[in-house]
Coordinates of C-alpha atoms and ligand atoms in Angstrom, one line a residue:
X163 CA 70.9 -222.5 60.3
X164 CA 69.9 -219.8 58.0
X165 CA 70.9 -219.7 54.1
X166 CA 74.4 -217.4 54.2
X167 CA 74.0 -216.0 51.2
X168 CA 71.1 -214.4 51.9
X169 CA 72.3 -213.4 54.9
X170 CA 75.5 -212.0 53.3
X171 CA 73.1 -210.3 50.9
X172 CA 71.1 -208.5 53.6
X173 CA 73.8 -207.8 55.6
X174 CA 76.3 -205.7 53.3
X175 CA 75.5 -202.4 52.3
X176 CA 76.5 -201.6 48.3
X177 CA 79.7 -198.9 48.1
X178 CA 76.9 -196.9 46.5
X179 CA 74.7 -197.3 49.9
X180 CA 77.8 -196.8 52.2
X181 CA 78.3 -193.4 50.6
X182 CA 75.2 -192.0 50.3
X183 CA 74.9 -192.7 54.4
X184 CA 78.5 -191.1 54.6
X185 CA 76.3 -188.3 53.2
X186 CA 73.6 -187.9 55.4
X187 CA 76.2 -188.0 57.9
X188 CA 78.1 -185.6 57.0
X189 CA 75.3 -183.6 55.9
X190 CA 74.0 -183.0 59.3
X191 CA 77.8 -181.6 60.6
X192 CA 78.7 -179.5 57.3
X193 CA 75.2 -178.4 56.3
X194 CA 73.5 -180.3 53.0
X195 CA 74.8 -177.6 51.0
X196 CA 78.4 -178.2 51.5
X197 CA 78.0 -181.9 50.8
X198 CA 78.1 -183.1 46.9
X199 CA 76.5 -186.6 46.9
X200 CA 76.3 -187.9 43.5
X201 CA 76.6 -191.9 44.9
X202 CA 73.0 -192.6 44.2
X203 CA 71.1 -193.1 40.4
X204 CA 67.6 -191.8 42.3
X205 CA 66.0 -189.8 39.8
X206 CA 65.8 -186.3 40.9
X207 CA 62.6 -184.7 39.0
X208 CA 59.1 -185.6 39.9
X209 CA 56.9 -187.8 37.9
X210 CA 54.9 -185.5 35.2
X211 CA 51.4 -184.2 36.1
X212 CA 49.5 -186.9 34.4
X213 CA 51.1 -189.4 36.5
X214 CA 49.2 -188.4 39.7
X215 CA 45.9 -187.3 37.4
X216 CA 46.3 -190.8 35.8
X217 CA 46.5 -192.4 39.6
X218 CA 43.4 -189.8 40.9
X219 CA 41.0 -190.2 38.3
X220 CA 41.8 -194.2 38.5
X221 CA 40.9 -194.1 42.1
X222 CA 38.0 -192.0 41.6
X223 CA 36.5 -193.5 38.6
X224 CA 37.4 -197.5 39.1
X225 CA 35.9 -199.8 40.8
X226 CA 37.9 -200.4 44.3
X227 CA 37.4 -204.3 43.9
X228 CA 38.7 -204.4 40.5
X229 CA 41.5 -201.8 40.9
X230 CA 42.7 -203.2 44.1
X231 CA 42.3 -206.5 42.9
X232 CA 44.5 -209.0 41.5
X233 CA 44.8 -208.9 38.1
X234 CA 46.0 -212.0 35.8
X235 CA 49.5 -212.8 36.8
X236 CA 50.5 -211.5 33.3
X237 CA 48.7 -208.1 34.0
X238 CA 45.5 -206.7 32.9
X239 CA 44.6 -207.4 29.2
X240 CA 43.4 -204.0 28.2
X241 CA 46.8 -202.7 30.1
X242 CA 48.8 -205.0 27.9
X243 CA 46.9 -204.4 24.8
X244 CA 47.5 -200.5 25.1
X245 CA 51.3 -201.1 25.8
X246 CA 51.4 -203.5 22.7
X247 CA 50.0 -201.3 20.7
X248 CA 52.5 -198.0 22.1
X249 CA 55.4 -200.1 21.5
X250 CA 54.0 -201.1 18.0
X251 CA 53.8 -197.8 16.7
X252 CA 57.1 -196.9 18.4
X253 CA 58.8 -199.9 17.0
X254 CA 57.3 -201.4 14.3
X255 CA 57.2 -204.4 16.1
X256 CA 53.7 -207.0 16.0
X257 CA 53.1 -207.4 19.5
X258 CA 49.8 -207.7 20.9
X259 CA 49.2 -208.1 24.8
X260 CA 50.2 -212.1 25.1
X261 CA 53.9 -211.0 24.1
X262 CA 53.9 -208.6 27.4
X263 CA 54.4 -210.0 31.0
X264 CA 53.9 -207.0 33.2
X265 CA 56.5 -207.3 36.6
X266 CA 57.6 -205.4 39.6
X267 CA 59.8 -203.1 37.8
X268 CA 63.3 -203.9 35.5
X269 CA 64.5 -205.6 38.3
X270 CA 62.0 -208.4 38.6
X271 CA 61.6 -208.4 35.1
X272 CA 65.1 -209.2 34.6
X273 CA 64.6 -212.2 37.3
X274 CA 62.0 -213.3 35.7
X275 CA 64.0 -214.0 32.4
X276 CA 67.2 -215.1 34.4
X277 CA 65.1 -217.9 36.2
X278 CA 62.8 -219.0 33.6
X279 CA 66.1 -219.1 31.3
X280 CA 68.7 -220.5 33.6
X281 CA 69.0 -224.8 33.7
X282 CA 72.3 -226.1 36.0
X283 CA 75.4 -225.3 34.3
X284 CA 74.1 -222.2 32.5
X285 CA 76.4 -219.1 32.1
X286 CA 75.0 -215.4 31.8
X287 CA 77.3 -213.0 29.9
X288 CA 77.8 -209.3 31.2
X289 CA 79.5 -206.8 29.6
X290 CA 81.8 -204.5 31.9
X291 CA 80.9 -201.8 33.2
X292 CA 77.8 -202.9 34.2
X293 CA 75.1 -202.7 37.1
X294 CA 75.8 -204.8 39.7
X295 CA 73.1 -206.1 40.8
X296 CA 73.4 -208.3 37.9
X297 CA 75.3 -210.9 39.5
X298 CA 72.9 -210.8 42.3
X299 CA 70.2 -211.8 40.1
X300 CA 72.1 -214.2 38.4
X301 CA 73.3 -216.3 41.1
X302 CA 69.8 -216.0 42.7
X303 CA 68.8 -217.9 39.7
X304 CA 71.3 -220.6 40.3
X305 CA 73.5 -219.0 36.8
X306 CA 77.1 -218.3 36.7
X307 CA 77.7 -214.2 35.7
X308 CA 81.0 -214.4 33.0
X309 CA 82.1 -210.8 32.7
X310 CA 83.7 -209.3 29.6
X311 CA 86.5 -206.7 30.1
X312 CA 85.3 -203.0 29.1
X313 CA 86.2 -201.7 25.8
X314 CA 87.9 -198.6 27.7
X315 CA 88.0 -196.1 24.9
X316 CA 84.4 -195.9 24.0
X317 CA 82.5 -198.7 26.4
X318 CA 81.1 -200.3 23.3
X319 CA 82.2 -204.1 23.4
X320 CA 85.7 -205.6 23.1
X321 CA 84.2 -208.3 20.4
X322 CA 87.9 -210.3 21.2
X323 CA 87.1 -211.0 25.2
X324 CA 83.6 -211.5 24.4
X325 CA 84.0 -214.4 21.5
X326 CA 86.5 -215.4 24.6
X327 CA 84.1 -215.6 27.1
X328 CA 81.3 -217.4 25.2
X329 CA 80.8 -221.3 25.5
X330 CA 78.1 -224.3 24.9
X331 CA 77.1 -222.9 28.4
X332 CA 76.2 -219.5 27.3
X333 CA 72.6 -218.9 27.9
X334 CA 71.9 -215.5 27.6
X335 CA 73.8 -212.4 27.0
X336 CA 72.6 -209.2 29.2
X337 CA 72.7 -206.1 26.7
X338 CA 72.2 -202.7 28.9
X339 CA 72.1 -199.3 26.7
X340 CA 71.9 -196.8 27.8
X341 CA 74.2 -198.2 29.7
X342 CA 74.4 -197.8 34.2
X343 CA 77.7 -196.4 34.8
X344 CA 78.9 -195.3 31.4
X345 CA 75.9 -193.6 30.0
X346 CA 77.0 -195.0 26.7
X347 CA 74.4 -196.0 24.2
X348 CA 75.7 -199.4 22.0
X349 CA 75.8 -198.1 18.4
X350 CA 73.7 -200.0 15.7
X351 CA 77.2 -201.3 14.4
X352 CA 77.8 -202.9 18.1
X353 CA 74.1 -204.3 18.2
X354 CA 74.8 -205.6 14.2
X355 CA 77.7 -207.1 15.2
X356 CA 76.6 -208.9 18.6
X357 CA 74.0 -210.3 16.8
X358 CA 75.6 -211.7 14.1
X359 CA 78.5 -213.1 16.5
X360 CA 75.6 -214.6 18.6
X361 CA 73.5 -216.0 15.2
X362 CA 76.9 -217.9 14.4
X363 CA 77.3 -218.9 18.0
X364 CA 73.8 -220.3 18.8
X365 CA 74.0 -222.4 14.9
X366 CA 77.6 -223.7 16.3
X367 CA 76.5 -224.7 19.5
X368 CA 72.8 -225.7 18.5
X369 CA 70.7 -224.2 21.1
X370 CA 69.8 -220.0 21.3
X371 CA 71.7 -217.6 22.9
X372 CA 69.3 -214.8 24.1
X373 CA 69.8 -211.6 24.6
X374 CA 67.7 -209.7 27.4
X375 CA 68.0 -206.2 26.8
X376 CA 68.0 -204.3 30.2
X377 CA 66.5 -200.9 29.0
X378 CA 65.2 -198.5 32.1
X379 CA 67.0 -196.0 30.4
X380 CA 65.6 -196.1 27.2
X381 CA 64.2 -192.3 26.9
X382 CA 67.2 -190.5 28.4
X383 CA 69.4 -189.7 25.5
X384 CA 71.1 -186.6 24.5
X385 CA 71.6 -185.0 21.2
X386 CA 69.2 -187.2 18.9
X387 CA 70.8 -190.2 20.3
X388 CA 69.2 -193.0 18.5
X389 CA 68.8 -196.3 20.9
X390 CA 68.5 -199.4 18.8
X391 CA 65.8 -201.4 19.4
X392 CA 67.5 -205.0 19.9
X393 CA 64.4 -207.4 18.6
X394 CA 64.6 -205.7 15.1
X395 CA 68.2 -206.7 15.1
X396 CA 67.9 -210.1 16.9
X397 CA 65.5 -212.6 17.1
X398 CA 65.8 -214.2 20.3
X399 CA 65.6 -211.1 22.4
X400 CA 63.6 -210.3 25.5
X401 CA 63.0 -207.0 26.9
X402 CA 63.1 -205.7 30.0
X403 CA 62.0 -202.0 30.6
X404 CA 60.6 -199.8 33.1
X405 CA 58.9 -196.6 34.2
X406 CA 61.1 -195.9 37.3
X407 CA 63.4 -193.7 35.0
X408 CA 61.5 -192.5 32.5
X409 CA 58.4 -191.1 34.6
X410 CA 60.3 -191.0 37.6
X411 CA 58.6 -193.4 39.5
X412 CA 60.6 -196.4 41.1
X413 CA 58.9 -196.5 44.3
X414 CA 56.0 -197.7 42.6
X415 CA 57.5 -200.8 40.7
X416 CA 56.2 -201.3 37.4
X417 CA 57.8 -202.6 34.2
X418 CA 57.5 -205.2 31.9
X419 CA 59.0 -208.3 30.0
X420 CA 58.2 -208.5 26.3
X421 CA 58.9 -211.9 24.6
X422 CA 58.5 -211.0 20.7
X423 CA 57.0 -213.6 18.4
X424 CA 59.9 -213.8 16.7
X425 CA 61.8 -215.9 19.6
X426 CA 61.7 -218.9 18.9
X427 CA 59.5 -220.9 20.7
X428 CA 57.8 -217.5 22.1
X429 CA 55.1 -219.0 23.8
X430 CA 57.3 -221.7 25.7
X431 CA 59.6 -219.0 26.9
X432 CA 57.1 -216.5 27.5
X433 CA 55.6 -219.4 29.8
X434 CA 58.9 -219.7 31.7
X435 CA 58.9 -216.1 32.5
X436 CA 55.7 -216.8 33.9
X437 CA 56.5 -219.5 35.9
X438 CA 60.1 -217.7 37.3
X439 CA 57.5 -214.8 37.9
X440 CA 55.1 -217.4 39.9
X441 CA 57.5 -219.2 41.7
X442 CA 59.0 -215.7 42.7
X443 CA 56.2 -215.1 44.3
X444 CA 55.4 -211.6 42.5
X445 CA 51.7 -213.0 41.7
X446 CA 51.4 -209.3 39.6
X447 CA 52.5 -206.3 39.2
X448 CA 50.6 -203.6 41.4
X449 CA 47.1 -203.0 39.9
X450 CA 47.0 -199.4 39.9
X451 CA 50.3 -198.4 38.7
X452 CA 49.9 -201.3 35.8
X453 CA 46.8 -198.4 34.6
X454 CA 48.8 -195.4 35.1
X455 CA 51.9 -196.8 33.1
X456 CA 49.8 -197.7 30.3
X457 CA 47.9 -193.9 30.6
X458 CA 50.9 -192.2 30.3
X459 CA 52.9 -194.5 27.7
X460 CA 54.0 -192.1 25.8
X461 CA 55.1 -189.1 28.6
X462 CA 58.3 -188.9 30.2
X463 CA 59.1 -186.3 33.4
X464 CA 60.9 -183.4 32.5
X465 CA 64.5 -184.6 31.3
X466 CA 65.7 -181.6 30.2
X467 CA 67.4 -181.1 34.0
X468 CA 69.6 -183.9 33.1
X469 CA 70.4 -182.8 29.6
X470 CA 71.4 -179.1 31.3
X471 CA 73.6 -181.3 34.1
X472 CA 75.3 -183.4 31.7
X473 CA 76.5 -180.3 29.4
X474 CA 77.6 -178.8 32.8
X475 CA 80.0 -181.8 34.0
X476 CA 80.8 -182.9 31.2
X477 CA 82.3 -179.7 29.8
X478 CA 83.1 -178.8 33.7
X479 CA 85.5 -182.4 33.9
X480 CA 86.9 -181.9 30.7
X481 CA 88.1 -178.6 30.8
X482 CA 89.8 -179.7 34.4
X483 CA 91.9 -182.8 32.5
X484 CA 89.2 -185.6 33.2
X485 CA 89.2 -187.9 30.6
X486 CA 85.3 -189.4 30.0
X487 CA 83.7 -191.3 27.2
X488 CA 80.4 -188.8 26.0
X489 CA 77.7 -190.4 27.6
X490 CA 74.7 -190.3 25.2
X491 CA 72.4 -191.3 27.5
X492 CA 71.1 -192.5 31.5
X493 CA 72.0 -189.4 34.3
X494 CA 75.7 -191.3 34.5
X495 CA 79.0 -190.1 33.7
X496 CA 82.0 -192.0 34.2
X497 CA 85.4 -190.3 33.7
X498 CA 88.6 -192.2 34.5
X499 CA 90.0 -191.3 38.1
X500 CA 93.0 -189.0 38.2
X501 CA 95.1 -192.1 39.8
X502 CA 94.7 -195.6 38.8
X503 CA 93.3 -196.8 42.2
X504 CA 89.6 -195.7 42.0
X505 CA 89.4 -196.5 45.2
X506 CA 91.5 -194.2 46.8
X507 CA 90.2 -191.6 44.2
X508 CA 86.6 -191.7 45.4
X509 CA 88.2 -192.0 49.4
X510 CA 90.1 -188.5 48.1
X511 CA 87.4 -186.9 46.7
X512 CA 85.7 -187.8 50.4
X513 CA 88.1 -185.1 51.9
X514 CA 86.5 -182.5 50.0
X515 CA 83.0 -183.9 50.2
X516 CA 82.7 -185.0 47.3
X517 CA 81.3 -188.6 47.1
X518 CA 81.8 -190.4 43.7
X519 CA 81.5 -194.1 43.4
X520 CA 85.1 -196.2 42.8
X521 CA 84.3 -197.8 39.4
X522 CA 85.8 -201.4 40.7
X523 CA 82.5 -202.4 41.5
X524 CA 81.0 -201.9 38.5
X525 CA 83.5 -204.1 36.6
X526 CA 85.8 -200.9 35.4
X527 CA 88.8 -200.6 37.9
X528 CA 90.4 -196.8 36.9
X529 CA 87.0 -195.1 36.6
X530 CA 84.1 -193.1 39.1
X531 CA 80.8 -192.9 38.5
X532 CA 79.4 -189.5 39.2
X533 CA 75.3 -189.4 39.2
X534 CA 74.5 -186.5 38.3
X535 CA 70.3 -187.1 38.9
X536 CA 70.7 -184.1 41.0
X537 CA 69.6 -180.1 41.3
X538 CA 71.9 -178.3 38.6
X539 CA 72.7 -176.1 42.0
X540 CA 74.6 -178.5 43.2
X541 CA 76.5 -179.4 40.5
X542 CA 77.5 -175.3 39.8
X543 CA 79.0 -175.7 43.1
X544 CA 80.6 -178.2 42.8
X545 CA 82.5 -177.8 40.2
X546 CA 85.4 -175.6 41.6
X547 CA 85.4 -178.3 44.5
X548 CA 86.1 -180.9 41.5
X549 CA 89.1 -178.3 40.8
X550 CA 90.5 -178.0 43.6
X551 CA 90.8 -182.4 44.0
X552 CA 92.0 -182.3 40.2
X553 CA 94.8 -179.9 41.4
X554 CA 96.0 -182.1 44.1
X555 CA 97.4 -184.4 41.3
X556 CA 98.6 -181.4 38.8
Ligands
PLP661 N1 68.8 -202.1 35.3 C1 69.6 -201.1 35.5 C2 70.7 -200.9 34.5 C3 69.4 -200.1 36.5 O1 70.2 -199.1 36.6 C4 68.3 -200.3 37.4 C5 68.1 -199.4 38.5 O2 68.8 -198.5 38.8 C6 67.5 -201.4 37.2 C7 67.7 -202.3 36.2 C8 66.3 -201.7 38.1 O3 65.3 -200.8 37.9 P1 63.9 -200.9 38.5 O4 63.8 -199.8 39.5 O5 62.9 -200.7 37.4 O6 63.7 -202.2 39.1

């Protein structure tokens, strides 16, 4: 007897998995060129240079048993120190390294806070259209995901559904901006508001509502796109970040959870993070690439790819009568499909090789995700392929 939701788990490939295999399929009969894959959210342009100097001179310079040694669970104090201060001067926040937990990228940072949160009964609130793998990590910690309708015209929050949707259960409300599909970033008004609905919702009920702010996508914005930082606006928020976007590096798994002072109780809950993290089994995040993160703080990889692709589409869709919310941030686009089943859009778009991922998956039926984390090459090319499916409903 094995446990069937695992098995279910390992056994189903995502939509997003099923089409980037259609692609390698169909790659090898039509030649790569002829096949537009934009299914995947792999990020396309290589780490920057003092990623792999950063990674050399640690291997040169350390010593082996210390660097490919465990570290403490929470990661290496001088690590968290420098990240505490980079975020500090960043953020005007008063961290020092015991606010950090470093963890194997956003994802186990955001199990981390789902388990150490989550007691029986506990509901997690997620705002449509959102990343999918959040229910995963939800039910794995034993919570029930409530989802909130999308706000369709701008993908900001539809404040009705959520006061709707929120109970004495609520435990913790997952906040991701830039957001994975929509590319929108959550405007200080949004974050104002949430917070305010959620300070009168925690006094009401009389325990906190948290807020874990799922931020990988923090430094890919557009146009002087500012990102609120959710702790200044919210006390009991934990963040969850990572370098997989940012320094193009997800291979490498490295992120972190920071648990502010201003939480209340920090310590406690910083100490269930640590436990979740324990009883995960993640013992620490990988030694060397803990260094390297914490070398190269305050680099990204070359964004300006994405910033040239973005213009491209977006202008591209537009101009071809595709509705889509400006995306201010993340290598995302999400226009509404050209028929209401996205389903059958996306299997449409197949026939011209074009593989876009149905938006029903990520909570916003009438919508496709395009990822457009790809060379701008293949996007010029595409574009009069996107034409000629737009025609087909003209
Ligand atoms: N959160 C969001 C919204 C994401 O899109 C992703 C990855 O695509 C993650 C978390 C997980 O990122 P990581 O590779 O750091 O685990």
């Amino acid at each position: 007897m094995l446990n069937e939701r695992m098995v279910g788990l390992g056994t189903a490939r995502s939509v997003i998995r099923e089409l980037f295999e259609y692609g390698k399929q169909r790659a090898a009969v039509v030649g790569e060129e002829n096949v537009f894959d934009f299914s995947i959210g792999n990020p396309s342009v290589p780490a920057p240079p003092s990623v792999n100097e950063e990674a050399i001179r640690l291997l040169r310079e350390t010593d082996p048993v210390l660097l490919h040694g465990y570290t403490s669970a929470s990661g290496d104090n001088a690590v968290k120190s420098t990240l505490a201060a980079a975020l500090n001067a960043r953020f005007g926040m008063d961290y020092t390294g015991d606010n950090l937990y470093c963890t194997v990228g956003a994802a186990a940072a955001l199990c981390c806070c789902l388990n150490g949160l989550c007691c029986p009964g506990d509901e997690f609130v997620v705002f449509a259209p959102y990343f999918p793998e959040y229910k995963v990590f939800i039910e794995g910690a034993g919570g029930k995901m409530t989802l909130i309708p999308p706000e369709i015209d701008g993908f900001q929050i539809d404040f009705a559904a959520f006061e709707a949707g929120v109970n004495e259960r609520t435990k913790a409300v997952i906040v991701n901006s830039p957001n994975n599909p929509s590319g929108v970033v959550y405007s200080e008004a949004t974050i104002q508001k949430l917070a305010a609905l959620l300070e009168a919702k925690s006094a009401e009920y009389g325990h906190p509502i948290y807020i874990i702010a799922d931020e990988p996508y923090r430094e890919i914005v557009y146009d002087g796109v500012d990102v609120p930082y959710i702790p200044k606006y919210y006390a009991n928020t934990l963040v969850c970040y990572s370098w997989s976007k940012s320094l193009s590096m997800p291979g490498e798994r490295i992120g972190y959870v920071a648990v502010p002072n201003a939480v209340e109780d920090w310590e406690l809950v910083f100490a269930a993070v640590a436990g979740a993290g324990r009883s995960l089994g993640y013992v620490n995040a990988p030694s060397l690439f803990q260094r390297v993160a914490a070398a190269c703080v305050n680099d990204t990889a070359d964004l300006s790819v994405y910033a040239a692709n973005r213009r491209l589409l977006l202008d591209g869709l537009r101009g071809m009568g595709f509705t889509c919310v400006e995306p201010g941030g993340t290598f995302y686009i999400f226009p509404r499909t050209l028929e209401a089943d996205d389903a059958a859009f996306s299997e449409r778009a197949k026939k011209h090789d074009l593989l876009v991922v149905p938006g029903s998956g990520f909570g916003a039926p009438g919508h496709v995700r395009i990822s457009y984390c790809v060379p701008t090459a293949r996007i010029e090319r595409a574009l009069p392929v996107f034409e000629k499916l737009a025609a087909e409903y003209r």
